[in-house]
Amino acid sequence: MFKMPTLDVKTKDTKKSADVAVVNSVHANAPVNKALKSEDKIRLLRDMIRIRRFEERSMKSYAQENKIGGFLHLYIGQEAVAVGSISVCGKHDHVITTYRDHGHALAVGMGMDECMAELYGKATGCSKGKGGSMHFFAPDKNFWGGHGIVGGQTPLGLGLAYYQKYKGLKGSCLCYLGDGAVNQGAFHESLNLASLWSIPVIYIIENNGYSMGTSEARSSAFRESLAKRAEGYDMDWDVCMGHDIYEVRAKIKEALDRAHEDSRPTLLEIDTYRYEGHSVADANRKKYRSPEEIENYKQTKDPIQLFKKRLISEGVLTEEAYEVIDQEAKAEANASAAFADASPWPAPESMMEDIYWEVDHGRTSQGTLFFNDEE
Amino acid sequence: MRKLSYREALREGMSEEIERDENVVIMGEEVAQYNGAYKVTEGMWAKYGDKRIADTPISEAGFIGMGIGASMLGLRPVMELMFYSFAYVAWDQMINNASAIRYMSGGKINCPIVIRGPANGGTNVGATHSHTPENAIANVPGLKVVCPATAYDAKGLIKSAIRDNDPVYFMENTLLYGEMGEVPEEEYLVPIGKADVKREGKDLTIISHGRCVILALKAAELLQAEHDLEVEVVDLRSIRPLDEEAILESVRKTHRALVVEENKPFCGVGAQISHLIQSRAFDDLDAPIKRLSAIDAPAIYSDPLEKIQIPNVDRIVRAALNVG
């Protein structure tokens, strides 16, 4: 009989104390971090706090107020990955991610109002209520979503990076995926093409340990390192601790330099952790891992608390200043919920808009486009 | 007027667009150094080079998805599927990503990609290489489906497809690639969404697309010569957008309709057309609408059986005579 790995609680080792290590992060000395001014560091901290408070507020809207339906995949615990990596990006560096996209959206500069309104399905949402939680977009901020199918965005990220190469720009694409996506075929096809054609894409595996409720041990045969798969495609790879925003920035900068200077791809695995379920609707979120595992991570590796301590030790931040930032973030999140609540629903006729360019632009072909019979 | 083959017309259309717009690139399996599995792109790599004409690995989900991503930034990739049957390998990219990116972004993002290749049976290659997915793809809002029948239309439509700001899935036919047709020297476009009456008549309308249009025209000649029937042949040219008015106008004139397609009958294009006619021209009909499709089985390999599985001139003539 086949022997399958059994359900393994505590598969993710969250106990290693990271506290001291991050406060003394060697990556603080990386040039990309040494160049940070005090206000830059405060902004990094504020961006992480804003993501967390936004998502906590959205969870309340979903679970307590019944204002949000469907899926709500929360990023809480992983904030340093999006904020750290996107903070290093330049003019021609693009971003595309998974359905766990609120953190990246706020990190690229999208507003809480348009994001919360999208969660509520309102006309004022970033996608006019047509996308939902998994489908935030801001192409004016180099942010290309927000994609619902596991691994489905990995060839798209390749195309965004291919465009930079085609146009001769010093650009790249940061394409995020989860640990569950490493077993999708489209991802492996993308790795092969990226290396074969020397496309400046940076694949970032945000390894939070669980592909929905299935641990890495039960889903991936080769577990020494997910990123080491890159060797099969003759591609550079690295691993990174996602609770240390300085390390995230340093490792991303190396990958960006490789993309910009050599037009070579990178596969970077960032170890991180999500505190909530796969989505808010994850009924088993406390069954496939122990409460102790979650608590250990929060106590020892919370990216916001670690960076807060680091900045206090650097003399950049005080407890009082932190409180002000935190209260502002809470107030902004509450205001976004009020904005979303007060916003109108999309008009029924808007359902037929944004499907075809030529229809929206009044330059129709001579045929009709839809098969919708009048009742 | 000069004559070109269907494949030469396609090549000329793509070449003109390559020269007109630096954002146009052609990618696919064997399109460059091999000169195309069906020679549609023959000579283009030698003329335009690696940057514009690119060979991909056999990796449809990867390279089609890459083209979709690049098109979001404004490239206009023309991706060749060696067979349209291989679309199923890239289905998530073609259906989930390309069709919905504009909608889900509230109109912020466009996807000006063309995905082209032969979508036909009748070539003795069995079920995996003989799919006709125009009905399935036309079922997806956000996508356009084009099926040219002649060299003239192939050139004019591929140029329109490349210039279109939405994803256009362009379905050709290996049995048509060598067919000659008149193609003017001067530049022209054929608009997507406009049907073409390929033959005028007063007794019966045959509505068709792709290679079945050519078969219908041959059947119409026989019906004229042997049965004194004047058959009108409406070539849809695109399935989505569908030129509903052209269909209705013809049926209102002839009062009889036969829909001919290589699609399988179940939920085929003909089912949609039949519904359209009965719902909007019911009072104009003198007889029930008839449909002629492929026989509803996976594409059979055996040559003589495959020839009767898909529509042929004899089957069309018999079906036309059976319209009441």
PDB file of C-alpha atoms in Angstrom, chain B residues 34-240:
ATOM      1  CA  TYR B  34      11.768  25.939 -39.133  1.00  0.00           C
ATOM      2  CA  ASN B  35       9.663  28.425 -41.140  1.00  0.00           C
ATOM      3  CA  GLY B  36       6.394  27.302 -39.566  1.00  0.00           C
ATOM      4  CA  ALA B  37       4.957  23.821 -39.195  1.00  0.00           C
ATOM      5  CA  TYR B  38       2.466  24.734 -41.940  1.00  0.00           C
ATOM      6  CA  LYS B  39       4.760  27.327 -43.558  1.00  0.00           C
ATOM      7  CA  VAL B  40       2.481  30.226 -42.728  1.00  0.00           C
ATOM      8  CA  THR B  41       5.463  32.206 -41.407  1.00  0.00           C
ATOM      9  CA  GLU B  42       7.909  30.993 -44.060  1.00  0.00           C
ATOM     10  CA  GLY B  43      10.715  33.460 -44.696  1.00  0.00           C
ATOM     11  CA  MET B  44       9.672  35.865 -41.961  1.00  0.00           C
ATOM     12  CA  TRP B  45      12.482  35.005 -39.543  1.00  0.00           C
ATOM     13  CA  ALA B  46      15.080  35.503 -42.266  1.00  0.00           C
ATOM     14  CA  LYS B  47      13.554  38.871 -43.067  1.00  0.00           C
ATOM     15  CA  TYR B  48      12.676  40.234 -39.620  1.00  0.00           C
ATOM     16  CA  GLY B  49      15.067  38.430 -37.274  1.00  0.00           C
ATOM     17  CA  ASP B  50      15.010  36.934 -33.790  1.00  0.00           C
ATOM     18  CA  LYS B  51      13.403  39.845 -32.014  1.00  0.00           C
ATOM     19  CA  ARG B  52      10.251  39.901 -34.127  1.00  0.00           C
ATOM     20  CA  ILE B  53       9.890  36.215 -35.005  1.00  0.00           C
ATOM     21  CA  ALA B  54      10.625  33.952 -32.042  1.00  0.00           C
ATOM     22  CA  ASP B  55      10.692  30.179 -31.681  1.00  0.00           C
ATOM     23  CA  THR B  56       9.277  29.027 -28.348  1.00  0.00           C
ATOM     24  CA  PRO B  57       9.758  25.717 -26.601  1.00  0.00           C
ATOM     25  CA  ILE B  58       6.770  23.348 -26.592  1.00  0.00           C
ATOM     26  CA  SER B  59       5.274  25.096 -23.617  1.00  0.00           C
ATOM     27  CA  GLU B  60       1.881  26.543 -24.497  1.00  0.00           C
ATOM     28  CA  ALA B  61       0.767  27.612 -21.013  1.00  0.00           C
ATOM     29  CA  GLY B  62       4.107  29.348 -20.533  1.00  0.00           C
ATOM     30  CA  PHE B  63       4.488  31.205 -23.787  1.00  0.00           C
ATOM     31  CA  ILE B  64       0.822  32.048 -24.335  1.00  0.00           C
ATOM     32  CA  GLY B  65       0.668  33.399 -20.788  1.00  0.00           C
ATOM     33  CA  MET B  66       3.863  35.342 -21.396  1.00  0.00           C
ATOM     34  CA  GLY B  67       2.292  36.900 -24.486  1.00  0.00           C
ATOM     35  CA  ILE B  68      -0.800  37.866 -22.492  1.00  0.00           C
ATOM     36  CA  GLY B  69       1.367  39.504 -19.829  1.00  0.00           C
ATOM     37  CA  ALA B  70       3.401  41.404 -22.421  1.00  0.00           C
ATOM     38  CA  SER B  71       0.226  42.538 -24.184  1.00  0.00           C
ATOM     39  CA  MET B  72      -0.994  44.120 -20.933  1.00  0.00           C
ATOM     40  CA  LEU B  73       1.884  46.591 -21.295  1.00  0.00           C
ATOM     41  CA  GLY B  74       1.123  47.244 -24.961  1.00  0.00           C
ATOM     42  CA  LEU B  75       2.968  44.657 -26.997  1.00  0.00           C
ATOM     43  CA  ARG B  76       0.847  43.069 -29.733  1.00  0.00           C
ATOM     44  CA  PRO B  77       1.971  39.450 -29.754  1.00  0.00           C
ATOM     45  CA  VAL B  78       0.701  37.152 -32.483  1.00  0.00           C
ATOM     46  CA  MET B  79       1.005  33.704 -30.973  1.00  0.00           C
ATOM     47  CA  GLU B  80       0.850  30.636 -33.184  1.00  0.00           C
ATOM     48  CA  LEU B  81      -0.655  27.435 -31.898  1.00  0.00           C
ATOM     49  CA  MET B  82       0.616  24.689 -34.186  1.00  0.00           C
ATOM     50  CA  PHE B  83      -2.876  23.219 -33.814  1.00  0.00           C
ATOM     51  CA  TYR B  84      -5.729  24.991 -32.098  1.00  0.00           C
ATOM     52  CA  SER B  85      -6.274  21.716 -30.257  1.00  0.00           C
ATOM     53  CA  PHE B  86      -3.234  22.724 -28.175  1.00  0.00           C
ATOM     54  CA  ALA B  87      -5.218  25.632 -26.763  1.00  0.00           C
ATOM     55  CA  TYR B  88      -6.394  23.278 -24.061  1.00  0.00           C
ATOM     56  CA  VAL B  89      -2.846  23.101 -22.689  1.00  0.00           C
ATOM     57  CA  ALA B  90      -2.979  26.893 -22.267  1.00  0.00           C
ATOM     58  CA  TRP B  91      -6.655  27.046 -21.297  1.00  0.00           C
ATOM     59  CA  ASP B  92      -6.167  28.813 -17.955  1.00  0.00           C
ATOM     60  CA  GLN B  93      -4.152  31.558 -19.638  1.00  0.00           C
ATOM     61  CA  MET B  94      -6.462  31.891 -22.637  1.00  0.00           C
ATOM     62  CA  ILE B  95      -9.770  31.681 -20.787  1.00  0.00           C
ATOM     63  CA  ASN B  96      -9.157  32.913 -17.241  1.00  0.00           C
ATOM     64  CA  ASN B  97      -6.489  35.528 -17.805  1.00  0.00           C
ATOM     65  CA  ALA B  98      -6.946  36.971 -21.286  1.00  0.00           C
ATOM     66  CA  SER B  99     -10.729  37.196 -21.237  1.00  0.00           C
ATOM     67  CA  ALA B 100     -11.251  38.735 -17.822  1.00  0.00           C
ATOM     68  CA  ILE B 101      -8.297  41.033 -17.181  1.00  0.00           C
ATOM     69  CA  ARG B 102     -10.086  44.025 -18.692  1.00  0.00           C
ATOM     70  CA  TYR B 103     -13.277  43.358 -16.790  1.00  0.00           C
ATOM     71  CA  MET B 104     -11.725  42.519 -13.448  1.00  0.00           C
ATOM     72  CA  SER B 105      -9.563  45.630 -13.571  1.00  0.00           C
ATOM     73  CA  GLY B 106     -12.577  47.834 -14.224  1.00  0.00           C
ATOM     74  CA  GLY B 107     -11.307  48.634 -17.719  1.00  0.00           C
ATOM     75  CA  LYS B 108      -7.803  49.660 -16.629  1.00  0.00           C
ATOM     76  CA  ILE B 109      -5.951  46.914 -18.502  1.00  0.00           C
ATOM     77  CA  ASN B 110      -6.217  45.779 -22.120  1.00  0.00           C
ATOM     78  CA  CYS B 111      -5.067  42.554 -23.673  1.00  0.00           C
ATOM     79  CA  PRO B 112      -4.325  43.090 -27.390  1.00  0.00           C
ATOM     80  CA  ILE B 113      -3.152  39.587 -28.200  1.00  0.00           C
ATOM     81  CA  VAL B 114      -3.846  37.409 -31.226  1.00  0.00           C
ATOM     82  CA  ILE B 115      -3.726  33.640 -30.827  1.00  0.00           C
ATOM     83  CA  ARG B 116      -3.894  31.954 -34.214  1.00  0.00           C
ATOM     84  CA  GLY B 117      -3.593  28.496 -35.707  1.00  0.00           C
ATOM     85  CA  PRO B 118      -5.512  25.816 -37.564  1.00  0.00           C
ATOM     86  CA  ALA B 119      -8.719  24.552 -35.942  1.00  0.00           C
ATOM     87  CA  ASN B 120     -10.065  21.788 -38.124  1.00  0.00           C
ATOM     88  CA  GLY B 121     -10.488  18.080 -38.644  1.00  0.00           C
ATOM     89  CA  GLY B 122     -10.443  16.140 -41.853  1.00  0.00           C
ATOM     90  CA  THR B 123      -6.703  15.596 -41.933  1.00  0.00           C
ATOM     91  CA  ASN B 124      -6.434  12.025 -40.721  1.00  0.00           C
ATOM     92  CA  VAL B 125      -4.717  12.856 -37.441  1.00  0.00           C
ATOM     93  CA  GLY B 126      -7.231  11.615 -34.873  1.00  0.00           C
ATOM     94  CA  ALA B 127      -9.144  13.249 -32.057  1.00  0.00           C
ATOM     95  CA  THR B 128      -6.375  15.123 -30.199  1.00  0.00           C
ATOM     96  CA  HIS B 129      -5.430  17.252 -33.222  1.00  0.00           C
ATOM     97  CA  SER B 130      -8.861  17.871 -34.771  1.00  0.00           C
ATOM     98  CA  HIS B 131     -10.706  20.118 -32.358  1.00  0.00           C
ATOM     99  CA  THR B 132     -12.877  23.049 -33.467  1.00  0.00           C
ATOM    100  CA  PRO B 133     -13.116  25.125 -30.274  1.00  0.00           C
ATOM    101  CA  GLU B 134     -14.745  28.231 -31.763  1.00  0.00           C
ATOM    102  CA  ASN B 135     -18.030  27.530 -29.989  1.00  0.00           C
ATOM    103  CA  ALA B 136     -16.390  26.931 -26.623  1.00  0.00           C
ATOM    104  CA  ILE B 137     -14.234  30.045 -26.870  1.00  0.00           C
ATOM    105  CA  ALA B 138     -17.058  32.213 -28.190  1.00  0.00           C
ATOM    106  CA  ASN B 139     -18.925  31.293 -25.009  1.00  0.00           C
ATOM    107  CA  VAL B 140     -16.484  33.436 -23.034  1.00  0.00           C
ATOM    108  CA  PRO B 141     -17.265  37.180 -22.795  1.00  0.00           C
ATOM    109  CA  GLY B 142     -14.181  39.280 -23.430  1.00  0.00           C
ATOM    110  CA  LEU B 143     -12.858  37.126 -26.260  1.00  0.00           C
ATOM    111  CA  LYS B 144     -13.304  37.439 -30.014  1.00  0.00           C
ATOM    112  CA  VAL B 145     -13.364  34.494 -32.394  1.00  0.00           C
ATOM    113  CA  VAL B 146     -12.523  34.840 -36.078  1.00  0.00           C
ATOM    114  CA  CYS B 147     -12.725  32.056 -38.687  1.00  0.00           C
ATOM    115  CA  PRO B 148     -11.758  33.227 -42.206  1.00  0.00           C
ATOM    116  CA  ALA B 149     -12.715  31.097 -45.214  1.00  0.00           C
ATOM    117  CA  THR B 150     -10.810  32.788 -48.046  1.00  0.00           C
ATOM    118  CA  ALA B 151      -7.390  34.262 -48.727  1.00  0.00           C
ATOM    119  CA  TYR B 152      -8.876  37.748 -49.005  1.00  0.00           C
ATOM    120  CA  ASP B 153     -10.610  37.494 -45.642  1.00  0.00           C
ATOM    121  CA  ALA B 154      -7.609  35.821 -43.997  1.00  0.00           C
ATOM    122  CA  LYS B 155      -5.381  38.774 -44.810  1.00  0.00           C
ATOM    123  CA  GLY B 156      -7.881  41.494 -44.019  1.00  0.00           C
ATOM    124  CA  LEU B 157      -8.978  39.878 -40.782  1.00  0.00           C
ATOM    125  CA  ILE B 158      -5.500  39.074 -39.427  1.00  0.00           C
ATOM    126  CA  LYS B 159      -4.596  42.725 -39.870  1.00  0.00           C
ATOM    127  CA  SER B 160      -7.740  43.831 -38.036  1.00  0.00           C
ATOM    128  CA  ALA B 161      -7.091  41.237 -35.335  1.00  0.00           C
ATOM    129  CA  ILE B 162      -3.571  42.521 -34.719  1.00  0.00           C
ATOM    130  CA  ARG B 163      -4.879  46.084 -34.432  1.00  0.00           C
ATOM    131  CA  ASP B 164      -7.716  45.079 -32.116  1.00  0.00           C
ATOM    132  CA  ASN B 165      -7.348  46.050 -28.466  1.00  0.00           C
ATOM    133  CA  ASP B 166      -8.977  42.889 -27.174  1.00  0.00           C
ATOM    134  CA  PRO B 167      -7.888  39.250 -27.395  1.00  0.00           C
ATOM    135  CA  VAL B 168      -8.705  37.794 -30.810  1.00  0.00           C
ATOM    136  CA  TYR B 169      -8.605  34.015 -31.240  1.00  0.00           C
ATOM    137  CA  PHE B 170      -8.029  33.449 -34.917  1.00  0.00           C
ATOM    138  CA  MET B 171      -8.890  30.020 -36.281  1.00  0.00           C
ATOM    139  CA  GLU B 172      -7.528  28.872 -39.600  1.00  0.00           C
ATOM    140  CA  ASN B 173      -7.737  25.589 -41.456  1.00  0.00           C
ATOM    141  CA  THR B 174      -4.918  23.375 -42.692  1.00  0.00           C
ATOM    142  CA  LEU B 175      -7.079  22.275 -45.649  1.00  0.00           C
ATOM    143  CA  LEU B 176      -7.412  25.893 -46.752  1.00  0.00           C
ATOM    144  CA  TYR B 177      -3.758  26.957 -46.505  1.00  0.00           C
ATOM    145  CA  GLY B 178      -3.098  26.061 -50.146  1.00  0.00           C
ATOM    146  CA  GLU B 179      -6.371  27.448 -51.534  1.00  0.00           C
ATOM    147  CA  MET B 180      -5.843  30.315 -53.960  1.00  0.00           C
ATOM    148  CA  GLY B 181      -7.918  33.471 -53.933  1.00  0.00           C
ATOM    149  CA  GLU B 182      -7.889  37.023 -55.202  1.00  0.00           C
ATOM    150  CA  VAL B 183      -5.995  39.426 -52.955  1.00  0.00           C
ATOM    151  CA  PRO B 184      -5.499  43.028 -54.044  1.00  0.00           C
ATOM    152  CA  GLU B 185      -2.048  44.598 -54.037  1.00  0.00           C
ATOM    153  CA  GLU B 186      -3.181  47.668 -52.131  1.00  0.00           C
ATOM    154  CA  GLU B 187      -3.691  47.581 -48.372  1.00  0.00           C
ATOM    155  CA  TYR B 188      -7.138  46.769 -46.956  1.00  0.00           C
ATOM    156  CA  LEU B 189      -8.736  45.659 -43.698  1.00  0.00           C
ATOM    157  CA  VAL B 190     -11.704  43.372 -43.154  1.00  0.00           C
ATOM    158  CA  PRO B 191     -13.600  44.504 -40.046  1.00  0.00           C
ATOM    159  CA  ILE B 192     -14.135  41.922 -37.317  1.00  0.00           C
ATOM    160  CA  GLY B 193     -17.847  41.353 -36.735  1.00  0.00           C
ATOM    161  CA  LYS B 194     -19.125  41.798 -40.265  1.00  0.00           C
ATOM    162  CA  ALA B 195     -20.436  38.770 -42.167  1.00  0.00           C
ATOM    163  CA  ASP B 196     -20.115  38.489 -45.920  1.00  0.00           C
ATOM    164  CA  VAL B 197     -22.694  37.191 -48.371  1.00  0.00           C
ATOM    165  CA  LYS B 198     -20.474  34.991 -50.508  1.00  0.00           C
ATOM    166  CA  ARG B 199     -23.273  34.005 -52.908  1.00  0.00           C
ATOM    167  CA  GLU B 200     -26.685  35.539 -53.388  1.00  0.00           C
ATOM    168  CA  GLY B 201     -29.877  33.498 -53.737  1.00  0.00           C
ATOM    169  CA  LYS B 202     -33.584  33.573 -52.983  1.00  0.00           C
ATOM    170  CA  ASP B 203     -34.605  30.025 -52.054  1.00  0.00           C
ATOM    171  CA  LEU B 204     -32.460  29.066 -49.051  1.00  0.00           C
ATOM    172  CA  THR B 205     -29.838  30.644 -46.774  1.00  0.00           C
ATOM    173  CA  ILE B 206     -26.829  28.586 -45.782  1.00  0.00           C
ATOM    174  CA  ILE B 207     -25.066  30.167 -42.794  1.00  0.00           C
ATOM    175  CA  SER B 208     -21.545  28.930 -42.293  1.00  0.00           C
ATOM    176  CA  HIS B 209     -17.964  29.807 -41.323  1.00  0.00           C
ATOM    177  CA  GLY B 210     -14.453  28.656 -42.118  1.00  0.00           C
ATOM    178  CA  ARG B 211     -13.896  25.875 -44.622  1.00  0.00           C
ATOM    179  CA  CYS B 212     -17.577  24.898 -44.557  1.00  0.00           C
ATOM    180  CA  VAL B 213     -18.262  28.136 -46.447  1.00  0.00           C
ATOM    181  CA  ILE B 214     -16.188  26.798 -49.354  1.00  0.00           C
ATOM    182  CA  LEU B 215     -18.069  23.489 -49.230  1.00  0.00           C
ATOM    183  CA  ALA B 216     -21.389  25.327 -49.070  1.00  0.00           C
ATOM    184  CA  LEU B 217     -20.487  27.347 -52.164  1.00  0.00           C
ATOM    185  CA  LYS B 218     -19.748  24.127 -54.073  1.00  0.00           C
ATOM    186  CA  ALA B 219     -23.005  22.624 -52.842  1.00  0.00           C
ATOM    187  CA  ALA B 220     -24.844  25.764 -53.937  1.00  0.00           C
ATOM    188  CA  GLU B 221     -23.514  25.347 -57.482  1.00  0.00           C
ATOM    189  CA  LEU B 222     -24.759  21.750 -57.579  1.00  0.00           C
ATOM    190  CA  LEU B 223     -28.134  22.743 -56.170  1.00  0.00           C
ATOM    191  CA  GLN B 224     -28.440  25.393 -58.852  1.00  0.00           C
ATOM    192  CA  ALA B 225     -27.406  23.081 -61.674  1.00  0.00           C
ATOM    193  CA  GLU B 226     -29.295  19.976 -60.634  1.00  0.00           C
ATOM    194  CA  HIS B 227     -32.244  21.259 -58.645  1.00  0.00           C
ATOM    195  CA  ASP B 228     -32.713  24.812 -59.888  1.00  0.00           C
ATOM    196  CA  LEU B 229     -32.376  26.129 -56.353  1.00  0.00           C
ATOM    197  CA  GLU B 230     -30.884  29.569 -55.754  1.00  0.00           C
ATOM    198  CA  VAL B 231     -28.952  29.291 -52.502  1.00  0.00           C
ATOM    199  CA  GLU B 232     -27.562  32.251 -50.582  1.00  0.00           C
ATOM    200  CA  VAL B 233     -24.370  31.623 -48.621  1.00  0.00           C
ATOM    201  CA  VAL B 234     -23.655  33.838 -45.615  1.00  0.00           C
ATOM    202  CA  ASP B 235     -20.073  33.620 -44.352  1.00  0.00           C
ATOM    203  CA  LEU B 236     -20.029  34.668 -40.686  1.00  0.00           C
ATOM    204  CA  ARG B 237     -16.257  35.366 -40.761  1.00  0.00           C
ATOM    205  CA  SER B 238     -16.366  35.931 -37.006  1.00  0.00           C
ATOM    206  CA  ILE B 239     -18.346  34.000 -34.415  1.00  0.00           C
ATOM    207  CA  ARG B 240     -17.950  36.652 -31.745  1.00  0.00           C
TER     208      ARG B 240
END
